[in-house]
Amino acid sequence: MNKYYLPLENVKIRDSFWSPIQNLVMDVVIPYQEKILNDEIPGVEKSHALANFRIAAGLEEGEFYGMVFQDSDVAKWLEGVAYALALRPDKALMERADQVIDVIEKAQQPDGYLNTFFTIKEPQHRWQNLLECHELYCAGHMMEAAAAYYEATGKDRLLHVMERMADHIIERFGPEEGKVKGVPGHEEVEIGLMRLYQVTGKEKYYLQAKYFIDQRGQEPNYFVEECRKRDWRHFGMGPENLSYLQAHLPVREQETAEGHSVRAVYLYTAMAAIARESHDQSLYDACLKLWDNITQKRMYITGGIGSTVDGEAFTIDYDLPNDSIYAETCASIGLVFFARQLLECRPTGKVADVMERALYNGILSGMQLDGKRFFYVNPLEVNLGVSGKLYGYRHVLPKRPGWYTCACCPPNVVRLITSLGKYAFTETEDAIYTHLYLGGTASFSRADISVESNYPWEGKIRFLVRGKEQKEFTLAVRVPGWAKNVHLTVNGEEGQVSVIRDGYYYLRRLWTEEDKVELSFDLPVRRIYANTAVRADAGCTAFQRGPIVYCFEGTDNGKELQALRIPADAEIRTEVCQEGILKGMVLLKIQGLRMEGSDELYSEAPPQAVEELLTAVPYFAWGNREEGQMRVWMRE
Amino acid sequence: MNKYYLPLENVKIRDSFWSPIQNLVMDVVIPYQEKILNDEIPGVEKSHALANFRIAAGLEEGEFYGMVFQDSDVAKWLEGVAYALALRPDKALMERADQVIDVIEKAQQPDGYLNTFFTIKEPQHRWQNLLECHELYCAGHMMEAAAAYYEATGKDRLLHVMERMADHIIERFGPEEGKVKGVPGHEEVEIGLMRLYQVTGKEKYYLQAKYFIDQRGQEPNYFVEECRKRDWRHFGMGPENLSYLQAHLPVREQETAEGHSVRAVYLYTAMAAIARESHDQSLYDACLKLWDNITQKRMYITGGIGSTVDGEAFTIDYDLPNDSIYAETCASIGLVFFARQLLECRPTGKVADVMERALYNGILSGMQLDGKRFFYVNPLEVNLGVSGKLYGYRHVLPKRPGWYTCACCPPNVVRLITSLGKYAFTETEDAIYTHLYLGGTASFSRADISVESNYPWEGKIRFLVRGKEQKEFTLAVRVPGWAKNVHLTVNGEEGQVSVIRDGYYYLRRLWTEEDKVELSFDLPVRRIYANTAVRADAGCTAFQRGPIVYCFEGTDNGKELQALRIPADAEIRTEVCQEGILKGMVLLKIQGLRMEGSDELYSEAPPQAVEELLTAVPYFAWGNREEGQMRVWMRE
């Protein structure tokens, strides 16, 4: 167990970029989602998730409503509430959360079982359909919530509920004689069990998580056997496509990211956590292979993953369509989870770069700037009349809806943003790594570290290190792979270290009570080119400044964005937006060209270039103004 | 009724391009398809179409097998056989066709009804589901076959069978009190009835066709009413999407081509035929609007139509994806039917240009050069690992299959190619129009016209006009809209006419027994640009020489065709292929560039151009060598 685990409350965030977003989540999103879970917001998809628990608890009459994994919405919301309480005390919120926990406890069955769908609707079918029915998935999320709530508040009621559920699971599933050799259809319980292990120290939870990982994809395949044994299906899914749920091979033999992308990255997250705990090199190697496959062949520039709506899945290497994309918000969040676990195994700048890419782009785009609308799918291109309307594009909505029938993404954003402090640092035997430039203060046993910056808009980060022990340790300061003209000073002096190793400056010294480390780098606008194997991006370029990916919207750039061209030597200015919803964001003003052609459908007349001043806005902020076309990749 | 109707046997084709294809169809395709209809070819989709007729005729025991419109495969094959017999006598083939007709006659019910599905399988459901069940569609195809067989052989047995079926239809459907106000779900019977009218002169068939056209889309909508009345469905289709079958509006009010593209163009073909017969300006105007909408906003450069597999349908203006395309062979064939009827109404070069575009490209691509494999979908881009495999692209096969469960396209190609002579000329009150440069001789009452050319590979066409009457008439010679440096001589003298009007040179004179007209034009390789509203083609160019559209295949040009670029000033040579399956075709050799970029997925290093000599082959011949990537639109 990681003895350098940093409790969230030890990180106090005061960041010019993230604090307003965290406040929005706490002030608006959490109460809004609470209302939705209570069916108090008219005009959006009905949730009924809290009512399901009340019904299962015998507190209310009624029918189960929603997806078979509806419980997980409550779990993720509760986990977000826990992180919010760690960020900022809120007695009223805690009381409401306690009431929810009270209901959850009452919904638990005498044997420890907790799941409202099966308790209310199909008690005879408990544990018979791991392939489709998400019981372990819901349990995993509630374990995460329980651990977080315990850490934030010291209250252990939900923790005990979930320990009982975990024990019930351990009793039922495992390698031992007499137990069912089941594995979850949708991975997540492995993460939840590791969290239980983290807060309770009880090894059985780690061993159970490890069992689920080791058993996955083994022959005889559990899902094939399970389907043979039962005569009913829930969604109608059979065991034909085992790669959909990463059960096509033992996990250590998997080399490419396959199937449902959220399931995949949740699995890999648990694999990395267990590899670290068990010092399992083969498992860690598998994680690295999968990571490389995703980030070098199957990831959008925004950190989005999942190229197709068909199974919400990965497809093949370099198949990254921008308009029929899936790139579920949850999948990018899962990629961040995976990144964090890899950073815990061994910090490398490349992994942190991807984590940052997903955070500032494909995840943040999942939420409207007002916190009340959410994307499930995060496209890199939308076209009016096509996106959200035509076959193959119906899932690509041009506008964030208020809620979803399958509402996994909105509460996932909540729990990630409220727990952002967990992603900023890694502590090891002899070093503190700082991955993100999250403004605020982090309190370690060795030192308190304060960070000040106007990142991601400016490339100057000031660390104030207040050493607490009379012992040397290393402060490892991440330098983004894309940073230009990098300088580092310690107490105003340059040349303290000169080599960036695997993406970090390593500063080893005896830290006093007031050492200043200043990192600076330029943030030029960078033109990015995709690998020529990526068909969708051929001949195109995208723009990035710092970690921020930019996009072009119809509202700024008129119609037919595909007819715009940005010459290789185009003049690009940055401009801080002075008004409206994008106020304070750095926009790009680019001298581009509009190709104007014949009115004919096909013509021999080549389109002629006419100069046009174009505006690019941060990708995460797209879709916050009038509905229109949008593109990330522009013709060069 | 058109008194200038030219029987097919009056056109004797001896054309260096088309005659080998016609011979292939007669020597290989017709016997091959006959075997398939008789289930004698192993390893391809089972047809059972002739067995269905034998079973319905009581000659054989068994079950119906196949689609509800399986009969139409026999009808289209028989129609092709009829045209083949007009091209070239073949006693054995005629005898076999006569035997088939004998079975068809025996399968007809005492009341004239003919349809093997309902006769064998669901006699109680006859005529109750026009929305889904294709009874009128199958009847229409058999009427076309009957008319063609009568014209080719003088034998009227099938004609009488289909007259009885037509009378049965007239008795049942129509505007009169007591009749059902039904219209076909899949248009075609209107065309068949017009053909019956043409060969029998019986006005009732024309009036019935006109009724079906006039009634379509009227309120109360027949399909809505029909669905309300019956408690069963065939495919499960309801009347929600009336535009799928062009029943959303009265036909004269339809302004955009909507729904299933084959149905649409079959409807428009009948509309144009009836507009001409009835001198109905409003109907003709509707045809022109629909034609313009298709050809100016919804047609691929190959003459393919139908942008989506979802309903095999048109989508919206300028939505022309190359890789998820539908472009069914039948739809392009229907576009040629429509064009021909418009040319009968009023010859215009633009219409003939489109007819030619479809013929030489999107239709011919439907058949393997060996005549034994067929495309249903004719893509403009295929990518290995994606086309035919991934969601959204599964219908886009990278290789022609031997047969299909729904085998509408292969026999449609047969009947079109064997009847090509019908598309070459239009005769009017005072003129003979020559649309195509089909080598051979056409025999009109006014004159015999011989044509010699090496079109489409060369732009020199020699007409020999042998006048038969001592009366002036006009020979209108089409000049393709894309022709460059056009010259026309009459008996060696230039300047006989100087103006091309609506795509034709009009030569009015007293024709002697040996007047020579020579038309010549250059056939440079033309770069084509799509309208900037077409997203899929932005930044790209396609290549055409004469009517032939070119494409680039992986087998000639290596991997990653999307990484190739063809500079605006690239040197292009033509080269006649000297060996292999493409022997004799004009290929393009183009000095292009390959963009070679970083191995990274995303990189700041712009791809660098490396010169590469590229080869383009005629689009219709693609997929005849090893399987690989293919693109029509190339980055410029």
mmCIF file with all atom_site columns, N, CA and C in Angstrom, chain B residues 551-587:
data_model
loop_
_atom_site.group_PDB
_atom_site.id
_atom_site.type_symbol
_atom_site.label_atom_id
_atom_site.label_alt_id
_atom_site.label_comp_id
_atom_site.label_asym_id
_atom_site.label_entity_id
_atom_site.label_seq_id
_atom_site.pdbx_PDB_ins_code
_atom_site.Cartn_x
_atom_site.Cartn_y
_atom_site.Cartn_z
_atom_site.occupancy
_atom_site.B_iso_or_equiv
_atom_site.pdbx_formal_charge
_atom_site.auth_seq_id
_atom_site.auth_comp_id
_atom_site.auth_asym_id
_atom_site.auth_atom_id
_atom_site.pdbx_PDB_model_num
ATOM 1   N N  . CYS B 1 551 ? -9.603 6.789  -60.742 1.00 0.00 ? 551 CYS B N  1
ATOM 2   C CA . CYS B 1 551 ? -9.386 6.571  -59.312 1.00 0.00 ? 551 CYS B CA 1
ATOM 3   C C  . CYS B 1 551 ? -7.965 6.064  -59.103 1.00 0.00 ? 551 CYS B C  1
ATOM 4   N N  . PHE B 1 552 ? -7.556 6.075  -57.866 1.00 0.00 ? 552 PHE B N  1
ATOM 5   C CA . PHE B 1 552 ? -6.208 5.655  -57.482 1.00 0.00 ? 552 PHE B CA 1
ATOM 6   C C  . PHE B 1 552 ? -6.332 4.436  -56.580 1.00 0.00 ? 552 PHE B C  1
ATOM 7   N N  . GLU B 1 553 ? -5.638 3.396  -56.944 1.00 0.00 ? 553 GLU B N  1
ATOM 8   C CA . GLU B 1 553 ? -5.704 2.171  -56.147 1.00 0.00 ? 553 GLU B CA 1
ATOM 9   C C  . GLU B 1 553 ? -4.383 1.907  -55.450 1.00 0.00 ? 553 GLU B C  1
ATOM 10  N N  . GLY B 1 554 ? -4.496 1.264  -54.299 1.00 0.00 ? 554 GLY B N  1
ATOM 11  C CA . GLY B 1 554 ? -3.311 0.920  -53.532 1.00 0.00 ? 554 GLY B CA 1
ATOM 12  C C  . GLY B 1 554 ? -2.351 0.030  -54.314 1.00 0.00 ? 554 GLY B C  1
ATOM 13  N N  . THR B 1 555 ? -2.910 -0.818 -55.139 1.00 0.00 ? 555 THR B N  1
ATOM 14  C CA . THR B 1 555 ? -2.064 -1.750 -55.881 1.00 0.00 ? 555 THR B CA 1
ATOM 15  C C  . THR B 1 555 ? -1.072 -1.024 -56.795 1.00 0.00 ? 555 THR B C  1
ATOM 16  N N  . ASP B 1 556 ? -1.421 0.164  -57.274 1.00 0.00 ? 556 ASP B N  1
ATOM 17  C CA . ASP B 1 556 ? -0.490 0.960  -58.085 1.00 0.00 ? 556 ASP B CA 1
ATOM 18  C C  . ASP B 1 556 ? 0.288  1.972  -57.261 1.00 0.00 ? 556 ASP B C  1
ATOM 19  N N  . ASN B 1 557 ? -0.317 2.432  -56.166 1.00 0.00 ? 557 ASN B N  1
ATOM 20  C CA . ASN B 1 557 ? 0.204  3.628  -55.507 1.00 0.00 ? 557 ASN B CA 1
ATOM 21  C C  . ASN B 1 557 ? 0.607  3.427  -54.048 1.00 0.00 ? 557 ASN B C  1
ATOM 22  N N  . GLY B 1 558 ? 0.721  2.174  -53.625 1.00 0.00 ? 558 GLY B N  1
ATOM 23  C CA . GLY B 1 558 ? 1.209  1.929  -52.265 1.00 0.00 ? 558 GLY B CA 1
ATOM 24  C C  . GLY B 1 558 ? 0.192  2.263  -51.196 1.00 0.00 ? 558 GLY B C  1
ATOM 25  N N  . LYS B 1 559 ? 0.686  2.385  -49.995 1.00 0.00 ? 559 LYS B N  1
ATOM 26  C CA . LYS B 1 559 ? -0.189 2.586  -48.843 1.00 0.00 ? 559 LYS B CA 1
ATOM 27  C C  . LYS B 1 559 ? -0.525 4.055  -48.621 1.00 0.00 ? 559 LYS B C  1
ATOM 28  N N  . GLU B 1 560 ? -1.500 4.280  -47.751 1.00 0.00 ? 560 GLU B N  1
ATOM 29  C CA . GLU B 1 560 ? -1.858 5.638  -47.318 1.00 0.00 ? 560 GLU B CA 1
ATOM 30  C C  . GLU B 1 560 ? -2.127 6.593  -48.482 1.00 0.00 ? 560 GLU B C  1
ATOM 31  N N  . LEU B 1 561 ? -3.131 6.267  -49.276 1.00 0.00 ? 561 LEU B N  1
ATOM 32  C CA . LEU B 1 561 ? -3.474 7.151  -50.405 1.00 0.00 ? 561 LEU B CA 1
ATOM 33  C C  . LEU B 1 561 ? -3.821 8.558  -49.923 1.00 0.00 ? 561 LEU B C  1
ATOM 34  N N  . GLN B 1 562 ? -4.289 8.655  -48.656 1.00 0.00 ? 562 GLN B N  1
ATOM 35  C CA . GLN B 1 562 ? -4.625 9.989  -48.140 1.00 0.00 ? 562 GLN B CA 1
ATOM 36  C C  . GLN B 1 562 ? -3.384 10.857 -47.963 1.00 0.00 ? 562 GLN B C  1
ATOM 37  N N  . ALA B 1 563 ? -2.226 10.231 -47.941 1.00 0.00 ? 563 ALA B N  1
ATOM 38  C CA . ALA B 1 563 ? -0.987 10.999 -47.774 1.00 0.00 ? 563 ALA B CA 1
ATOM 39  C C  . ALA B 1 563 ? -0.428 11.468 -49.114 1.00 0.00 ? 563 ALA B C  1
ATOM 40  N N  . LEU B 1 564 ? -1.090 11.107 -50.203 1.00 0.00 ? 564 LEU B N  1
ATOM 41  C CA . LEU B 1 564 ? -0.616 11.555 -51.519 1.00 0.00 ? 564 LEU B CA 1
ATOM 42  C C  . LEU B 1 564 ? -1.193 12.930 -51.834 1.00 0.00 ? 564 LEU B C  1
ATOM 43  N N  . ARG B 1 565 ? -0.398 13.711 -52.546 1.00 0.00 ? 565 ARG B N  1
ATOM 44  C CA . ARG B 1 565 ? -0.877 15.032 -52.958 1.00 0.00 ? 565 ARG B CA 1
ATOM 45  C C  . ARG B 1 565 ? -0.562 15.224 -54.419 1.00 0.00 ? 565 ARG B C  1
ATOM 46  N N  . ILE B 1 566 ? -1.463 15.864 -55.118 1.00 0.00 ? 566 ILE B N  1
ATOM 47  C CA . ILE B 1 566 ? -1.224 16.107 -56.531 1.00 0.00 ? 566 ILE B CA 1
ATOM 48  C C  . ILE B 1 566 ? -1.209 17.616 -56.753 1.00 0.00 ? 566 ILE B C  1
ATOM 49  N N  . PRO B 1 567 ? -0.021 18.174 -56.922 1.00 0.00 ? 567 PRO B N  1
ATOM 50  C CA . PRO B 1 567 ? 0.074  19.631 -57.065 1.00 0.00 ? 567 PRO B CA 1
ATOM 51  C C  . PRO B 1 567 ? -0.753 20.121 -58.256 1.00 0.00 ? 567 PRO B C  1
ATOM 52  N N  . ALA B 1 568 ? -1.192 21.354 -58.165 1.00 0.00 ? 568 ALA B N  1
ATOM 53  C CA . ALA B 1 568 ? -2.057 21.927 -59.208 1.00 0.00 ? 568 ALA B CA 1
ATOM 54  C C  . ALA B 1 568 ? -1.381 21.881 -60.575 1.00 0.00 ? 568 ALA B C  1
ATOM 55  N N  . ASP B 1 569 ? -0.050 21.946 -60.591 1.00 0.00 ? 569 ASP B N  1
ATOM 56  C CA . ASP B 1 569 ? 0.644  21.978 -61.877 1.00 0.00 ? 569 ASP B CA 1
ATOM 57  C C  . ASP B 1 569 ? 1.325  20.641 -62.194 1.00 0.00 ? 569 ASP B C  1
ATOM 58  N N  . ALA B 1 570 ? 0.854  19.576 -61.583 1.00 0.00 ? 570 ALA B N  1
ATOM 59  C CA . ALA B 1 570 ? 1.486  18.265 -61.775 1.00 0.00 ? 570 ALA B CA 1
ATOM 60  C C  . ALA B 1 570 ? 1.443  17.852 -63.243 1.00 0.00 ? 570 ALA B C  1
ATOM 61  N N  . GLU B 1 571 ? 2.524  17.246 -63.679 1.00 0.00 ? 571 GLU B N  1
ATOM 62  C CA . GLU B 1 571 ? 2.585  16.746 -65.048 1.00 0.00 ? 571 GLU B CA 1
ATOM 63  C C  . GLU B 1 571 ? 1.760  15.455 -65.138 1.00 0.00 ? 571 GLU B C  1
ATOM 64  N N  . ILE B 1 572 ? 0.916  15.389 -66.145 1.00 0.00 ? 572 ILE B N  1
ATOM 65  C CA . ILE B 1 572 ? 0.057  14.213 -66.303 1.00 0.00 ? 572 ILE B CA 1
ATOM 66  C C  . ILE B 1 572 ? 0.248  13.644 -67.705 1.00 0.00 ? 572 ILE B C  1
ATOM 67  N N  . ARG B 1 573 ? 0.598  12.375 -67.769 1.00 0.00 ? 573 ARG B N  1
ATOM 68  C CA . ARG B 1 573 ? 0.695  11.695 -69.055 1.00 0.00 ? 573 ARG B CA 1
ATOM 69  C C  . ARG B 1 573 ? -0.416 10.669 -69.146 1.00 0.00 ? 573 ARG B C  1
ATOM 70  N N  . THR B 1 574 ? -0.868 10.400 -70.380 1.00 0.00 ? 574 THR B N  1
ATOM 71  C CA . THR B 1 574 ? -1.776 9.267  -70.540 1.00 0.00 ? 574 THR B CA 1
ATOM 72  C C  . THR B 1 574 ? -0.978 8.118  -71.137 1.00 0.00 ? 574 THR B C  1
ATOM 73  N N  . GLU B 1 575 ? -1.430 6.939  -70.877 1.00 0.00 ? 575 GLU B N  1
ATOM 74  C CA . GLU B 1 575 ? -0.684 5.755  -71.299 1.00 0.00 ? 575 GLU B CA 1
ATOM 75  C C  . GLU B 1 575 ? -1.698 4.631  -71.498 1.00 0.00 ? 575 GLU B C  1
ATOM 76  N N  . VAL B 1 576 ? -1.647 4.005  -72.661 1.00 0.00 ? 576 VAL B N  1
ATOM 77  C CA . VAL B 1 576 ? -2.573 2.889  -72.877 1.00 0.00 ? 576 VAL B CA 1
ATOM 78  C C  . VAL B 1 576 ? -1.984 1.651  -72.205 1.00 0.00 ? 576 VAL B C  1
ATOM 79  N N  . CYS B 1 577 ? -2.773 1.058  -71.345 1.00 0.00 ? 577 CYS B N  1
ATOM 80  C CA . CYS B 1 577 ? -2.292 -0.101 -70.588 1.00 0.00 ? 577 CYS B CA 1
ATOM 81  C C  . CYS B 1 577 ? -2.026 -1.256 -71.550 1.00 0.00 ? 577 CYS B C  1
ATOM 82  N N  . GLN B 1 578 ? -0.859 -1.866 -71.401 1.00 0.00 ? 578 GLN B N  1
ATOM 83  C CA . GLN B 1 578 ? -0.424 -2.867 -72.376 1.00 0.00 ? 578 GLN B CA 1
ATOM 84  C C  . GLN B 1 578 ? -0.650 -4.303 -71.924 1.00 0.00 ? 578 GLN B C  1
ATOM 85  N N  . GLU B 1 579 ? -0.956 -4.493 -70.659 1.00 0.00 ? 579 GLU B N  1
ATOM 86  C CA . GLU B 1 579 ? -1.084 -5.885 -70.216 1.00 0.00 ? 579 GLU B CA 1
ATOM 87  C C  . GLU B 1 579 ? -2.010 -6.002 -69.020 1.00 0.00 ? 579 GLU B C  1
ATOM 88  N N  . GLY B 1 580 ? -2.362 -7.225 -68.750 1.00 0.00 ? 580 GLY B N  1
ATOM 89  C CA . GLY B 1 580 ? -3.204 -7.488 -67.588 1.00 0.00 ? 580 GLY B CA 1
ATOM 90  C C  . GLY B 1 580 ? -4.661 -7.198 -67.874 1.00 0.00 ? 580 GLY B C  1
ATOM 91  N N  . ILE B 1 581 ? -5.416 -7.195 -66.817 1.00 0.00 ? 581 ILE B N  1
ATOM 92  C CA . ILE B 1 581 ? -6.870 -7.070 -66.906 1.00 0.00 ? 581 ILE B CA 1
ATOM 93  C C  . ILE B 1 581 ? -7.298 -5.691 -67.437 1.00 0.00 ? 581 ILE B C  1
ATOM 94  N N  . LEU B 1 582 ? -6.428 -4.676 -67.272 1.00 0.00 ? 582 LEU B N  1
ATOM 95  C CA . LEU B 1 582 ? -6.789 -3.322 -67.716 1.00 0.00 ? 582 LEU B CA 1
ATOM 96  C C  . LEU B 1 582 ? -6.297 -3.029 -69.143 1.00 0.00 ? 582 LEU B C  1
ATOM 97  N N  . LYS B 1 583 ? -5.773 -4.030 -69.815 1.00 0.00 ? 583 LYS B N  1
ATOM 98  C CA . LYS B 1 583 ? -5.207 -3.869 -71.159 1.00 0.00 ? 583 LYS B CA 1
ATOM 99  C C  . LYS B 1 583 ? -6.145 -3.072 -72.083 1.00 0.00 ? 583 LYS B C  1
ATOM 100 N N  . GLY B 1 584 ? -5.572 -2.088 -72.743 1.00 0.00 ? 584 GLY B N  1
ATOM 101 C CA . GLY B 1 584 ? -6.346 -1.287 -73.698 1.00 0.00 ? 584 GLY B CA 1
ATOM 102 C C  . GLY B 1 584 ? -6.966 -0.039 -73.087 1.00 0.00 ? 584 GLY B C  1
ATOM 103 N N  . MET B 1 585 ? -6.998 0.046  -71.778 1.00 0.00 ? 585 MET B N  1
ATOM 104 C CA . MET B 1 585 ? -7.574 1.232  -71.135 1.00 0.00 ? 585 MET B CA 1
ATOM 105 C C  . MET B 1 585 ? -6.527 2.332  -71.049 1.00 0.00 ? 585 MET B C  1
ATOM 106 N N  . VAL B 1 586 ? -7.002 3.562  -71.126 1.00 0.00 ? 586 VAL B N  1
ATOM 107 C CA . VAL B 1 586 ? -6.096 4.696  -70.964 1.00 0.00 ? 586 VAL B CA 1
ATOM 108 C C  . VAL B 1 586 ? -5.883 4.938  -69.474 1.00 0.00 ? 586 VAL B C  1
ATOM 109 N N  . LEU B 1 587 ? -4.640 4.861  -69.034 1.00 0.00 ? 587 LEU B N  1
ATOM 110 C CA . LEU B 1 587 ? -4.306 5.135  -67.633 1.00 0.00 ? 587 LEU B CA 1
ATOM 111 C C  . LEU B 1 587 ? -3.666 6.516  -67.545 1.00 0.00 ? 587 LEU B C  1
#
